[in-house]
Coordinates of C-alpha atoms and ligand atoms in Angstrom, one line a residue:
M1 CA 0.0 0.0 0.0
S2 CA 1.2 3.5 -0.8
D3 CA 1.8 6.0 2.0
I4 CA -1.8 6.7 3.3
T5 CA -0.8 10.2 4.5
T6 CA -0.4 11.3 0.9
S7 CA -3.9 10.1 0.0
K8 CA -6.6 12.6 -0.9
P9 CA -8.9 11.7 2.1
W10 CA -5.9 12.2 4.5
R11 CA -5.2 15.6 3.1
R12 CA -8.9 16.5 3.4
L13 CA -9.0 15.3 7.0
E14 CA -6.0 17.5 7.8
T15 CA -7.9 20.5 6.4
L16 CA -11.0 19.6 8.3
A17 CA -9.0 19.1 11.5
A18 CA -7.5 22.5 11.2
A19 CA -11.0 24.0 10.6
S20 CA -12.3 22.2 13.7
R21 CA -10.2 24.5 15.9
K22 CA -12.7 27.2 15.2
F23 CA -15.7 25.5 16.7
R24 CA -16.6 23.4 19.7
T25 CA -18.1 19.9 19.7
I26 CA -21.4 21.2 21.2
D27 CA -21.7 23.6 18.2
L28 CA -22.1 20.5 16.0
F29 CA -25.1 19.5 18.0
D30 CA -26.6 23.0 17.8
A31 CA -26.2 23.0 14.1
D32 CA -27.4 19.5 13.5
P33 CA -30.5 18.5 15.6
D34 CA -30.2 14.9 14.4
R35 CA -26.5 14.5 15.2
A36 CA -27.0 12.0 18.1
G37 CA -29.1 9.9 15.8
A38 CA -26.7 10.1 12.8
F39 CA -23.7 9.4 15.0
S40 CA -25.0 6.3 16.7
I41 CA -25.5 2.8 15.5
E42 CA -26.8 -0.5 16.9
A43 CA -25.4 -3.9 16.0
A44 CA -25.2 -7.3 17.6
A45 CA -27.2 -6.0 20.6
L46 CA -24.6 -3.2 21.2
Y47 CA -25.3 0.5 20.9
L48 CA -22.5 2.9 20.0
D49 CA -22.8 6.6 20.2
W50 CA -19.7 8.5 18.9
S51 CA -21.4 11.9 18.6
K52 CA -19.4 13.5 21.4
N53 CA -16.2 13.4 19.2
K54 CA -15.3 16.6 17.4
I55 CA -16.1 15.1 14.1
S56 CA -18.4 16.9 11.5
R57 CA -20.4 14.9 9.0
E58 CA -17.9 15.9 6.4
A59 CA -15.0 14.6 8.4
M60 CA -17.0 11.4 9.0
S61 CA -17.4 10.9 5.3
A62 CA -13.7 11.7 4.7
L63 CA -12.8 9.1 7.3
V64 CA -14.9 6.5 5.4
D65 CA -13.1 7.5 2.2
L66 CA -9.8 7.1 4.0
A67 CA -10.8 3.5 5.0
R68 CA -11.7 2.8 1.4
A69 CA -8.4 4.3 0.2
A70 CA -6.6 2.1 2.6
G71 CA -8.4 -1.0 1.2
L72 CA -10.2 -1.9 4.4
E73 CA -13.0 -3.7 2.7
A74 CA -10.5 -5.9 0.8
A75 CA -8.5 -6.5 4.0
I76 CA -11.6 -7.8 5.7
A77 CA -12.3 -10.1 2.8
R78 CA -8.7 -11.3 2.8
M79 CA -8.8 -12.1 6.6
V80 CA -12.0 -14.1 6.5
S81 CA -10.9 -16.0 3.3
G82 CA -8.0 -17.5 5.2
E83 CA -5.3 -15.6 3.3
K84 CA -2.0 -15.5 5.2
I85 CA -2.3 -11.8 6.1
N86 CA 0.0 -12.2 9.0
T87 CA 2.9 -12.0 6.6
T88 CA 5.8 -11.8 9.0
E89 CA 4.8 -15.1 10.5
N90 CA 3.3 -16.6 7.3
R91 CA 0.0 -17.3 9.1
A92 CA -3.7 -17.0 8.4
V93 CA -5.8 -15.1 10.9
L94 CA -9.0 -16.9 11.5
H95 CA -10.3 -16.3 15.0
V96 CA -13.7 -15.6 13.3
A97 CA -13.8 -19.2 12.2
L98 CA -13.7 -20.3 15.9
R99 CA -17.1 -18.7 16.5
D100 CA -18.8 -19.3 13.2
F101 CA -21.7 -21.8 13.5
S102 CA -23.1 -21.2 9.9
G103 CA -21.4 -24.2 8.3
R104 CA -19.1 -22.0 6.2
S105 CA -15.8 -23.4 5.1
Y106 CA -12.5 -21.8 6.1
V107 CA -9.7 -23.0 4.0
V108 CA -6.1 -22.9 5.1
D109 CA -3.4 -24.4 3.0
G110 CA -6.1 -26.1 0.9
V111 CA -7.8 -27.7 3.9
D112 CA -11.2 -26.7 5.3
V113 CA -10.5 -26.2 9.0
A114 CA -14.1 -25.8 10.0
P115 CA -14.7 -29.5 10.8
Q116 CA -11.6 -29.5 13.1
I117 CA -12.9 -26.5 14.9
A118 CA -16.3 -28.1 15.4
A119 CA -14.8 -31.3 16.6
E120 CA -12.7 -29.5 19.2
R121 CA -15.7 -27.5 20.4
R122 CA -17.5 -30.8 20.9
K123 CA -14.6 -32.2 22.9
M124 CA -14.7 -29.0 25.1
R125 CA -18.4 -29.4 25.5
D126 CA -18.2 -33.0 26.6
F127 CA -15.4 -32.2 29.1
A128 CA -17.2 -29.2 30.5
D129 CA -20.5 -31.1 30.8
K130 CA -18.6 -33.8 32.7
Y131 CA -17.1 -31.2 35.0
E132 CA -20.5 -29.6 35.6
R133 CA -22.0 -33.0 36.5
G134 CA -19.3 -33.6 39.0
G135 CA -17.9 -36.4 36.8
L136 CA -14.2 -35.5 37.0
I137 CA -13.0 -37.4 40.0
G138 CA -9.8 -36.5 41.8
F139 CA -7.3 -38.8 43.4
S140 CA -9.2 -39.0 46.7
G141 CA -12.4 -40.1 45.1
A142 CA -14.1 -36.7 45.5
P143 CA -15.2 -34.7 42.5
I144 CA -12.9 -32.0 41.1
D145 CA -14.5 -28.5 41.8
T146 CA -11.6 -26.1 41.3
I147 CA -9.6 -25.2 38.2
V148 CA -6.3 -23.3 37.9
N149 CA -5.5 -21.9 34.5
I150 CA -1.8 -21.6 34.1
G151 CA -1.0 -19.4 31.1
I152 CA 0.2 -15.9 30.3
G153 CA -0.6 -13.1 27.8
G154 CA -3.1 -14.3 25.3
S155 CA -3.4 -17.6 27.2
D156 CA -4.4 -15.8 30.3
L157 CA -5.9 -12.4 29.8
G158 CA -8.9 -13.4 27.6
P159 CA -10.2 -16.2 29.7
L160 CA -9.5 -14.3 32.9
M161 CA -11.3 -11.3 31.7
A162 CA -14.3 -13.3 30.4
V163 CA -14.6 -15.4 33.6
E164 CA -14.7 -12.3 35.7
A165 CA -17.2 -10.6 33.3
L166 CA -19.5 -13.6 33.5
R167 CA -19.5 -14.0 37.3
P168 CA -23.3 -14.1 37.4
Y169 CA -23.1 -17.3 35.3
W170 CA -20.7 -19.2 37.5
L171 CA -21.7 -22.7 38.3
G172 CA -22.5 -23.2 42.0
G173 CA -19.7 -24.7 44.0
R174 CA -17.0 -24.2 41.4
R175 CA -13.9 -22.0 41.6
A176 CA -11.5 -20.8 39.0
F177 CA -8.1 -19.3 39.5
F178 CA -5.6 -17.9 37.0
V179 CA -1.9 -17.9 37.5
S180 CA 0.3 -16.1 35.0
N181 CA 3.3 -14.3 36.6
V182 CA 6.6 -16.1 36.9
D183 CA 6.8 -14.4 40.2
G184 CA 6.4 -17.5 42.5
Q185 CA 4.2 -15.4 44.8
H186 CA 1.4 -15.7 42.2
L187 CA 1.4 -19.5 42.2
G188 CA 2.3 -19.8 45.8
D189 CA -0.5 -17.4 47.0
T190 CA -3.0 -19.2 44.8
L191 CA -2.1 -22.7 45.9
E192 CA -2.6 -21.8 49.6
A193 CA -6.3 -22.0 49.2
L194 CA -6.4 -25.2 47.2
D195 CA -7.1 -28.9 47.9
P196 CA -5.0 -30.8 45.4
S197 CA -7.4 -33.8 45.3
R198 CA -10.1 -31.5 44.0
T199 CA -8.0 -29.3 41.7
L200 CA -7.6 -29.4 37.9
F201 CA -4.6 -27.6 36.5
I202 CA -5.1 -26.4 33.0
V203 CA -1.7 -25.6 31.3
A204 CA -2.6 -23.1 28.6
S205 CA 0.1 -22.4 26.2
K206 CA 0.0 -22.2 22.4
T207 CA 3.7 -23.0 22.1
F208 CA 4.1 -24.9 25.3
T209 CA 7.6 -23.4 25.6
T210 CA 6.8 -20.1 27.4
Q211 CA 9.1 -19.6 30.3
E212 CA 6.5 -18.3 32.8
T213 CA 3.9 -20.9 32.0
M214 CA 6.3 -23.9 32.0
T215 CA 7.9 -22.8 35.2
N216 CA 4.5 -22.4 36.9
A217 CA 3.3 -25.7 35.5
E218 CA 6.4 -27.6 36.8
S219 CA 6.0 -26.0 40.2
A220 CA 2.3 -26.8 40.3
R221 CA 3.1 -30.4 39.5
A222 CA 5.8 -30.5 42.2
W223 CA 3.2 -29.1 44.7
F224 CA 0.7 -31.6 43.6
L225 CA 3.1 -34.5 44.1
G226 CA 4.2 -33.1 47.4
K227 CA 0.6 -32.9 48.6
G228 CA -0.5 -36.5 48.2
G229 CA -0.9 -36.7 44.5
K230 CA 0.9 -39.6 42.8
E231 CA 2.5 -39.7 39.3
R232 CA -0.4 -41.8 38.1
D233 CA -2.9 -39.1 39.3
I234 CA -1.3 -36.4 37.0
A235 CA -3.4 -37.6 34.1
R236 CA -6.7 -36.6 35.8
H237 CA -5.4 -33.4 37.4
F238 CA -3.4 -31.8 34.6
I239 CA -4.7 -31.0 31.1
A240 CA -3.2 -28.9 28.4
L241 CA -4.4 -26.4 25.8
S242 CA -1.9 -26.1 23.1
T243 CA -0.9 -26.4 19.5
N244 CA 2.3 -28.3 20.4
E245 CA 1.4 -31.9 20.9
R246 CA 5.0 -33.1 21.2
A247 CA 5.8 -30.7 24.1
V248 CA 2.5 -31.5 25.8
R249 CA 3.4 -35.2 25.8
A250 CA 6.9 -34.5 27.0
F251 CA 5.4 -32.7 30.0
G252 CA 3.4 -35.8 30.8
V253 CA -0.1 -34.9 29.7
A254 CA -1.8 -37.6 27.7
P255 CA -3.0 -36.7 24.2
E256 CA -6.6 -37.3 25.3
N257 CA -6.2 -34.7 27.9
M258 CA -5.0 -32.1 25.4
F259 CA -7.3 -29.6 23.7
V260 CA -5.8 -28.3 20.5
F261 CA -6.0 -25.1 18.5
W262 CA -4.1 -23.9 15.5
D263 CA -1.5 -21.6 14.1
F264 CA -4.2 -19.4 12.5
V265 CA -5.3 -18.4 16.0
G266 CA -3.1 -15.6 17.5
G267 CA -2.5 -15.7 21.2
R268 CA -4.5 -12.5 22.0
Y269 CA -7.3 -13.8 19.8
S270 CA -7.5 -17.2 21.4
L271 CA -10.1 -17.0 24.1
W272 CA -12.6 -18.4 21.5
S273 CA -10.5 -21.6 21.0
A274 CA -9.5 -24.3 23.5
I275 CA -7.8 -21.5 25.4
G276 CA -11.4 -20.5 26.5
L277 CA -11.9 -23.9 28.3
S278 CA -11.7 -22.3 31.7
I279 CA -14.7 -20.1 30.7
A280 CA -16.7 -23.2 29.7
L281 CA -15.7 -25.0 32.9
Q282 CA -16.5 -22.1 35.3
C283 CA -19.7 -21.0 33.6
G284 CA -20.9 -24.1 31.7
Y285 CA -20.5 -24.8 28.0
A286 CA -23.8 -23.2 27.0
V287 CA -22.5 -19.9 28.4
F288 CA -19.2 -20.2 26.5
E289 CA -21.1 -20.9 23.3
A290 CA -23.4 -18.0 23.8
M291 CA -20.3 -15.8 24.1
L292 CA -19.1 -17.2 20.8
R293 CA -22.4 -16.6 19.1
G294 CA -22.4 -13.0 20.3
A295 CA -19.0 -12.5 18.8
C296 CA -20.3 -14.2 15.6
A297 CA -23.1 -11.7 15.4
M298 CA -20.6 -8.9 15.4
D299 CA -18.5 -10.7 12.8
E300 CA -21.4 -11.0 10.5
H301 CA -22.1 -7.3 10.9
F302 CA -18.4 -6.4 10.3
R303 CA -18.3 -8.6 7.1
A304 CA -21.5 -7.3 5.6
A305 CA -22.2 -3.7 6.7
P306 CA -21.1 -0.9 4.5
L307 CA -18.2 1.0 6.1
E308 CA -20.4 4.1 6.9
A309 CA -22.7 1.8 9.0
N310 CA -20.2 -0.6 10.3
M311 CA -19.7 -0.4 14.0
P312 CA -16.1 -1.7 14.3
A313 CA -15.0 0.3 11.3
I314 CA -16.6 3.5 12.8
L315 CA -15.0 2.9 16.1
A316 CA -11.6 2.5 14.3
L317 CA -12.1 5.6 12.2
V318 CA -13.0 7.7 15.2
G319 CA -9.9 6.4 16.8
V320 CA -7.8 7.4 13.8
W321 CA -9.3 10.8 13.8
N322 CA -8.5 11.4 17.4
R323 CA -5.0 9.9 17.2
N324 CA -3.8 11.2 13.8
F325 CA -5.7 14.5 13.4
M326 CA -6.6 15.6 16.9
G327 CA -3.3 14.5 18.4
A328 CA -4.6 12.2 21.1
A329 CA -1.7 10.1 22.5
A330 CA -3.7 7.9 24.7
H331 CA -7.0 6.2 24.8
A332 CA -8.9 5.2 28.0
V333 CA -11.3 2.3 28.2
L334 CA -13.7 2.9 31.1
P335 CA -16.2 0.2 31.8
Y336 CA -18.9 1.2 34.2
D337 CA -19.2 -2.4 35.2
Q338 CA -17.2 -4.0 38.0
H339 CA -17.5 -7.4 36.2
L340 CA -15.5 -5.9 33.4
H341 CA -12.6 -4.9 35.6
R342 CA -10.1 -6.9 33.6
L343 CA -11.4 -5.6 30.2
P344 CA -8.9 -2.7 30.1
A345 CA -6.0 -5.1 30.8
F346 CA -7.3 -7.4 28.0
L347 CA -7.7 -4.6 25.6
Q348 CA -4.3 -3.2 26.5
Q349 CA -2.8 -6.3 25.1
L350 CA -5.2 -6.6 22.1
D351 CA -4.6 -3.0 21.0
M352 CA -1.0 -2.3 22.0
E353 CA 0.5 -5.6 21.0
S354 CA -1.4 -5.5 17.7
N355 CA -0.9 -1.9 16.6
G356 CA 2.1 -0.7 18.7
K357 CA 4.3 -0.9 15.6
S358 CA 6.6 1.5 13.7
A359 CA 7.1 -0.6 10.6
T360 CA 4.4 -0.9 7.9
L361 CA 3.8 -4.2 6.1
S362 CA 6.2 -3.2 3.4
G363 CA 9.0 -2.7 5.9
A364 CA 8.9 1.1 5.6
R365 CA 8.7 3.3 8.6
A366 CA 5.0 4.2 9.4
P367 CA 4.4 7.7 8.1
C368 CA 2.0 8.6 10.9
A369 CA 1.3 7.8 14.5
T370 CA 0.0 4.2 15.1
G371 CA -1.5 2.6 18.1
P372 CA -2.1 4.9 21.1
V373 CA -1.3 4.1 24.7
L374 CA -4.3 2.3 26.1
F375 CA -5.3 2.3 29.8
G376 CA -8.3 2.1 32.0
E377 CA -10.1 1.1 35.1
P378 CA -13.7 0.5 36.0
G379 CA -15.9 3.5 36.6
T380 CA -16.5 5.0 39.0
N381 CA -13.1 4.1 40.6
G382 CA -11.2 5.9 37.9
Q383 CA -13.1 9.1 38.5
H384 CA -11.4 9.4 41.9
A385 CA -8.0 8.7 40.5
F386 CA -6.8 9.6 36.9
Y387 CA -9.9 11.4 35.4
Q388 CA -8.3 14.6 36.6
L389 CA -5.8 14.4 33.8
I390 CA -8.4 13.5 31.2
H391 CA -10.4 16.6 32.2
Q392 CA -7.7 19.1 32.7
G393 CA -4.3 17.7 31.6
T394 CA -2.2 19.1 28.8
D395 CA -2.7 16.0 26.6
L396 CA -5.8 15.1 24.7
I397 CA -7.0 11.6 25.8
S398 CA -9.9 9.9 24.1
A399 CA -12.1 7.5 26.0
D400 CA -14.7 4.8 25.6
F401 CA -17.4 4.7 28.3
I402 CA -19.0 1.2 28.5
A403 CA -22.1 0.3 30.5
A404 CA -25.1 -2.0 30.8
A405 CA -28.6 -0.5 31.3
K406 CA -29.4 -3.2 33.8
S407 CA -27.2 -4.7 36.5
A408 CA -26.9 -8.5 37.0
T409 CA -27.0 -7.8 40.8
P410 CA -29.4 -5.0 41.4
L411 CA -28.8 -3.5 44.8
G412 CA -30.7 -0.4 46.0
D413 CA -30.0 2.5 43.7
H414 CA -26.4 1.5 43.0
H415 CA -27.0 1.0 39.3
E416 CA -28.8 4.3 38.9
K417 CA -25.9 6.1 40.5
L418 CA -23.4 4.2 38.3
L419 CA -25.3 5.1 35.2
A420 CA -25.6 8.7 36.2
N421 CA -21.9 8.9 36.5
F422 CA -21.5 7.0 33.2
L423 CA -23.5 9.7 31.5
A424 CA -22.2 12.7 33.4
Q425 CA -18.5 12.2 32.8
P426 CA -18.7 12.3 29.0
E427 CA -21.0 15.2 29.1
A428 CA -18.6 17.1 31.4
L429 CA -15.7 16.1 29.2
M430 CA -17.4 17.5 26.1
L431 CA -18.9 20.6 27.5
G432 CA -16.2 21.7 29.9
K433 CA -16.6 24.9 31.9
D434 CA -15.3 28.2 30.7
E435 CA -13.9 31.0 32.8
A436 CA -17.2 33.0 32.8
Q437 CA -19.1 30.0 34.1
V438 CA -16.5 29.4 36.8
R439 CA -16.5 33.0 37.9
A440 CA -20.3 33.1 37.9
A441 CA -20.4 29.9 40.1
L442 CA -17.9 31.3 42.5
A443 CA -19.8 34.6 42.7
A444 CA -22.9 32.7 43.5
E445 CA -21.1 31.0 46.4
G446 CA -20.1 34.5 47.7
V447 CA -16.4 34.3 46.7
S448 CA -14.9 37.7 46.1
A449 CA -14.0 38.8 42.5
D450 CA -10.3 38.8 43.5
A451 CA -10.3 35.3 45.0
A452 CA -12.4 34.1 42.0
G453 CA -9.8 35.5 39.6
R454 CA -7.1 33.5 41.4
L455 CA -9.1 30.3 41.5
A456 CA -10.7 30.5 38.1
P457 CA -7.7 29.1 36.0
H458 CA -7.7 26.0 38.2
K459 CA -11.4 25.4 37.9
V460 CA -11.7 25.9 34.1
F461 CA -12.4 22.7 32.1
P462 CA -11.4 23.0 28.5
G463 CA -14.0 20.5 27.3
D464 CA -14.0 19.1 23.8
R465 CA -12.5 15.9 25.2
P466 CA -13.7 13.1 22.8
T467 CA -15.6 10.1 24.1
N468 CA -17.6 7.2 22.8
A469 CA -20.4 5.5 24.6
I470 CA -20.9 1.7 24.3
L471 CA -24.2 0.5 25.8
F472 CA -26.0 -2.8 26.0
E473 CA -29.0 -4.0 27.9
R474 CA -27.2 -6.4 30.2
L475 CA -23.8 -7.9 30.3
T476 CA -24.9 -11.3 28.9
P477 CA -22.4 -13.8 27.4
G478 CA -23.6 -12.7 24.0
A479 CA -23.1 -9.0 24.8
L480 CA -19.6 -9.8 26.1
G481 CA -18.8 -11.8 22.9
A482 CA -20.0 -9.0 20.7
L483 CA -18.1 -6.4 22.7
V484 CA -14.8 -8.2 22.5
A485 CA -15.3 -8.9 18.8
L486 CA -16.1 -5.2 18.3
Y487 CA -12.7 -4.3 19.7
E488 CA -10.9 -7.0 17.8
H489 CA -12.2 -5.7 14.5
K490 CA -11.6 -2.1 15.5
V491 CA -8.0 -2.9 16.1
F492 CA -7.7 -4.8 12.8
A493 CA -9.4 -2.0 10.9
Q494 CA -7.0 0.6 12.4
G495 CA -4.0 -1.7 11.6
A496 CA -5.3 -1.9 8.0
I497 CA -5.5 1.9 7.8
W498 CA -2.1 2.5 9.3
G499 CA -0.7 -0.3 7.1
V500 CA 0.8 -2.4 10.0
N501 CA 0.6 -6.1 10.6
S502 CA -1.7 -6.3 13.6
F503 CA -1.1 -10.0 14.2
D504 CA 2.6 -10.3 15.0
Q505 CA 4.4 -9.1 18.1
W506 CA 8.2 -9.1 17.4
G507 CA 8.6 -6.3 20.0
V508 CA 8.3 -8.8 22.8
E509 CA 11.3 -10.9 21.7
L510 CA 14.3 -8.8 22.6
G511 CA 13.6 -8.6 26.4
K512 CA 12.9 -12.4 26.5
T513 CA 16.3 -13.1 24.9
L514 CA 18.2 -10.9 27.3
A515 CA 16.4 -12.4 30.3
M516 CA 17.6 -15.8 29.3
K517 CA 21.2 -14.5 29.1
I518 CA 20.9 -12.8 32.5
L519 CA 19.2 -15.7 34.3
P520 CA 22.5 -17.6 35.1
E521 CA 24.0 -14.3 36.3
I522 CA 21.5 -14.0 39.2
A523 CA 23.0 -15.5 42.3
P524 CA 21.2 -18.4 44.0
L525 CA 20.0 -17.3 47.5
G526 CA 22.9 -17.4 50.0
Q527 CA 25.6 -17.7 47.4
A528 CA 28.1 -15.3 45.9
K529 CA 28.5 -14.7 42.2
P530 CA 31.4 -13.1 40.4
P531 CA 30.5 -9.7 38.8
P532 CA 28.7 -10.2 35.5
E533 CA 30.4 -9.5 32.2
G534 CA 29.0 -7.5 29.3
H535 CA 25.8 -5.4 29.7
D536 CA 25.6 -1.7 30.0
G537 CA 27.0 -0.1 33.1
S538 CA 23.6 0.3 34.7
T539 CA 22.5 -3.3 34.2
R540 CA 25.9 -4.6 35.5
R541 CA 25.6 -2.5 38.6
L542 CA 22.0 -3.6 39.3
I543 CA 23.0 -7.2 39.0
E544 CA 25.8 -6.7 41.4
R545 CA 23.5 -5.0 43.9
I546 CA 20.9 -7.7 43.6
N547 CA 23.6 -10.4 44.0
A548 CA 25.1 -8.7 47.0
W549 CA 21.8 -8.7 48.8
R550 CA 21.0 -12.3 47.7
A551 CA 24.4 -13.5 49.1
S552 CA 23.1 -13.0 52.6
K553 CA 20.6 -15.6 53.8
E554 CA 19.1 -13.2 56.4
G555 CA 15.3 -13.5 56.8
W556 CA 13.4 -10.7 55.1
L557 CA 10.9 -9.8 57.8
Ligands
G6Q601 C1 -0.4 -12.9 22.1 C2 1.0 -13.1 22.3 C3 1.4 -13.5 23.7 C4 1.2 -15.0 24.0 C5 1.9 -15.3 25.3 C6 1.7 -16.8 25.7 O1 -0.9 -12.6 21.0 O2 1.5 -14.0 21.4 O3 0.7 -12.8 24.7 O4 -0.2 -15.3 24.1 O5 3.3 -15.1 25.1 O6 2.2 -17.6 24.7 P1 1.9 -19.2 24.8 O7 0.4 -19.3 24.7 O8 2.6 -19.8 23.6 O9 2.4 -19.6 26.1

């Protein structure tokens, strides 16, 4: 693809962005009584309102032209056709196939993979049904009722986020834990609460070589064997989710206890595959499938809807406008839903690992800013923490506000209060409060003109801070699936516009390699180590300091 910044729509957007300095977002509402209707859309049971962004109708249509100029429609077709669009890894990208129940074929290397996907889903269903019935029996003869998913990154964040989001659907008497960090405290703290005879360890790793996961899996096995489990019991207490059968076997998991997925499923897009088994176990298979079907509804919309009425494409274009034309460096995801408390962490990986790139597909340097910094916390917590910067900081931050109209656990007027905040913050961010309003408010409180003059600059809100609202009736499995698919496709569409490969992650490699080199240089506790060689001066000195402290066996309390 040629440099998108030299395209006609990009130039037009620059002109429109410059012109937008002369008006305020609220002026767009005053001039266009139907703006809220025109800048909102419903699909797959989700409702998106993007009218509080400083985007005119002309800019919106130029953005759609930009998507067309970047070949977004063709890119969508290439992805769903099984083409190897992940060119740096020579892989197809077919997470949509994992949640397609229509009977469509998905051909990779001349083979229709749809039957394999359906077969693996059946295997997951049978296993989850057995777990739900209490049919998985541990070594003491009691049913297994606790699962521990051991995985990291894409093999952790998706299932963890979904299990938390679907808390109202948890099966009674079942518990799910997630261990990811190589910090032994994560595994150690988790194991404290567990009965080995009732615990199933799920080792989730696409490659089955990831340092953190293999270390945690080995330690979990040692713990299990040290707590009464025998070697022969491993088979019923350890299962694997992976693409690497040989490594799974070598670890000691029998092939019948392995759930597979494939190279065309990227790690951060894998919660729909066997990697989602923990969701099916904790909530029941029907809930897992309902989540897949919700995602599928969004996929069908994304494939079929014209770009001007295509929710993921619109969300992507609004993001491009804010990032490339309004100068937003960061994007906040703010779910007003406690059960979505891990959604920002999940989206952080999805977005930043996918589009945090400086090279385009052709290898040239990206001619424009690509993925923003993404962060977030559930509302209303964030309001008492970092919203200050979003309201009054020197950087422009765009934000998505997400909420359900109804709570799964209605309690007094909690949800009404939550929703009032969900609505108030975007309104405040858009409208702001100018100096005249601040002075008038202070005067009404009886503050002298002098004092008001000193205070006013601190109390002014610039406004025009762009936000999207994403609404649904209730956080059902289907709504969750649609929401996650919405973001997946948004990220893909943005990657297509910026011309980057959203499906590789070479940027995670260098640190991993260096860590392997440093590992033998860390002194075992209570032992001395000679000073390390090589490294930069800072790293060398840090290793020496760590090793000096580790040489002493003194207790740490
Ligand atoms: C995701 C990344 C990465 C990956 C983890 C775990 O897209 O590839 O987060 O999921 O590194 O990898 P394994 O599943 O192979 O252990």
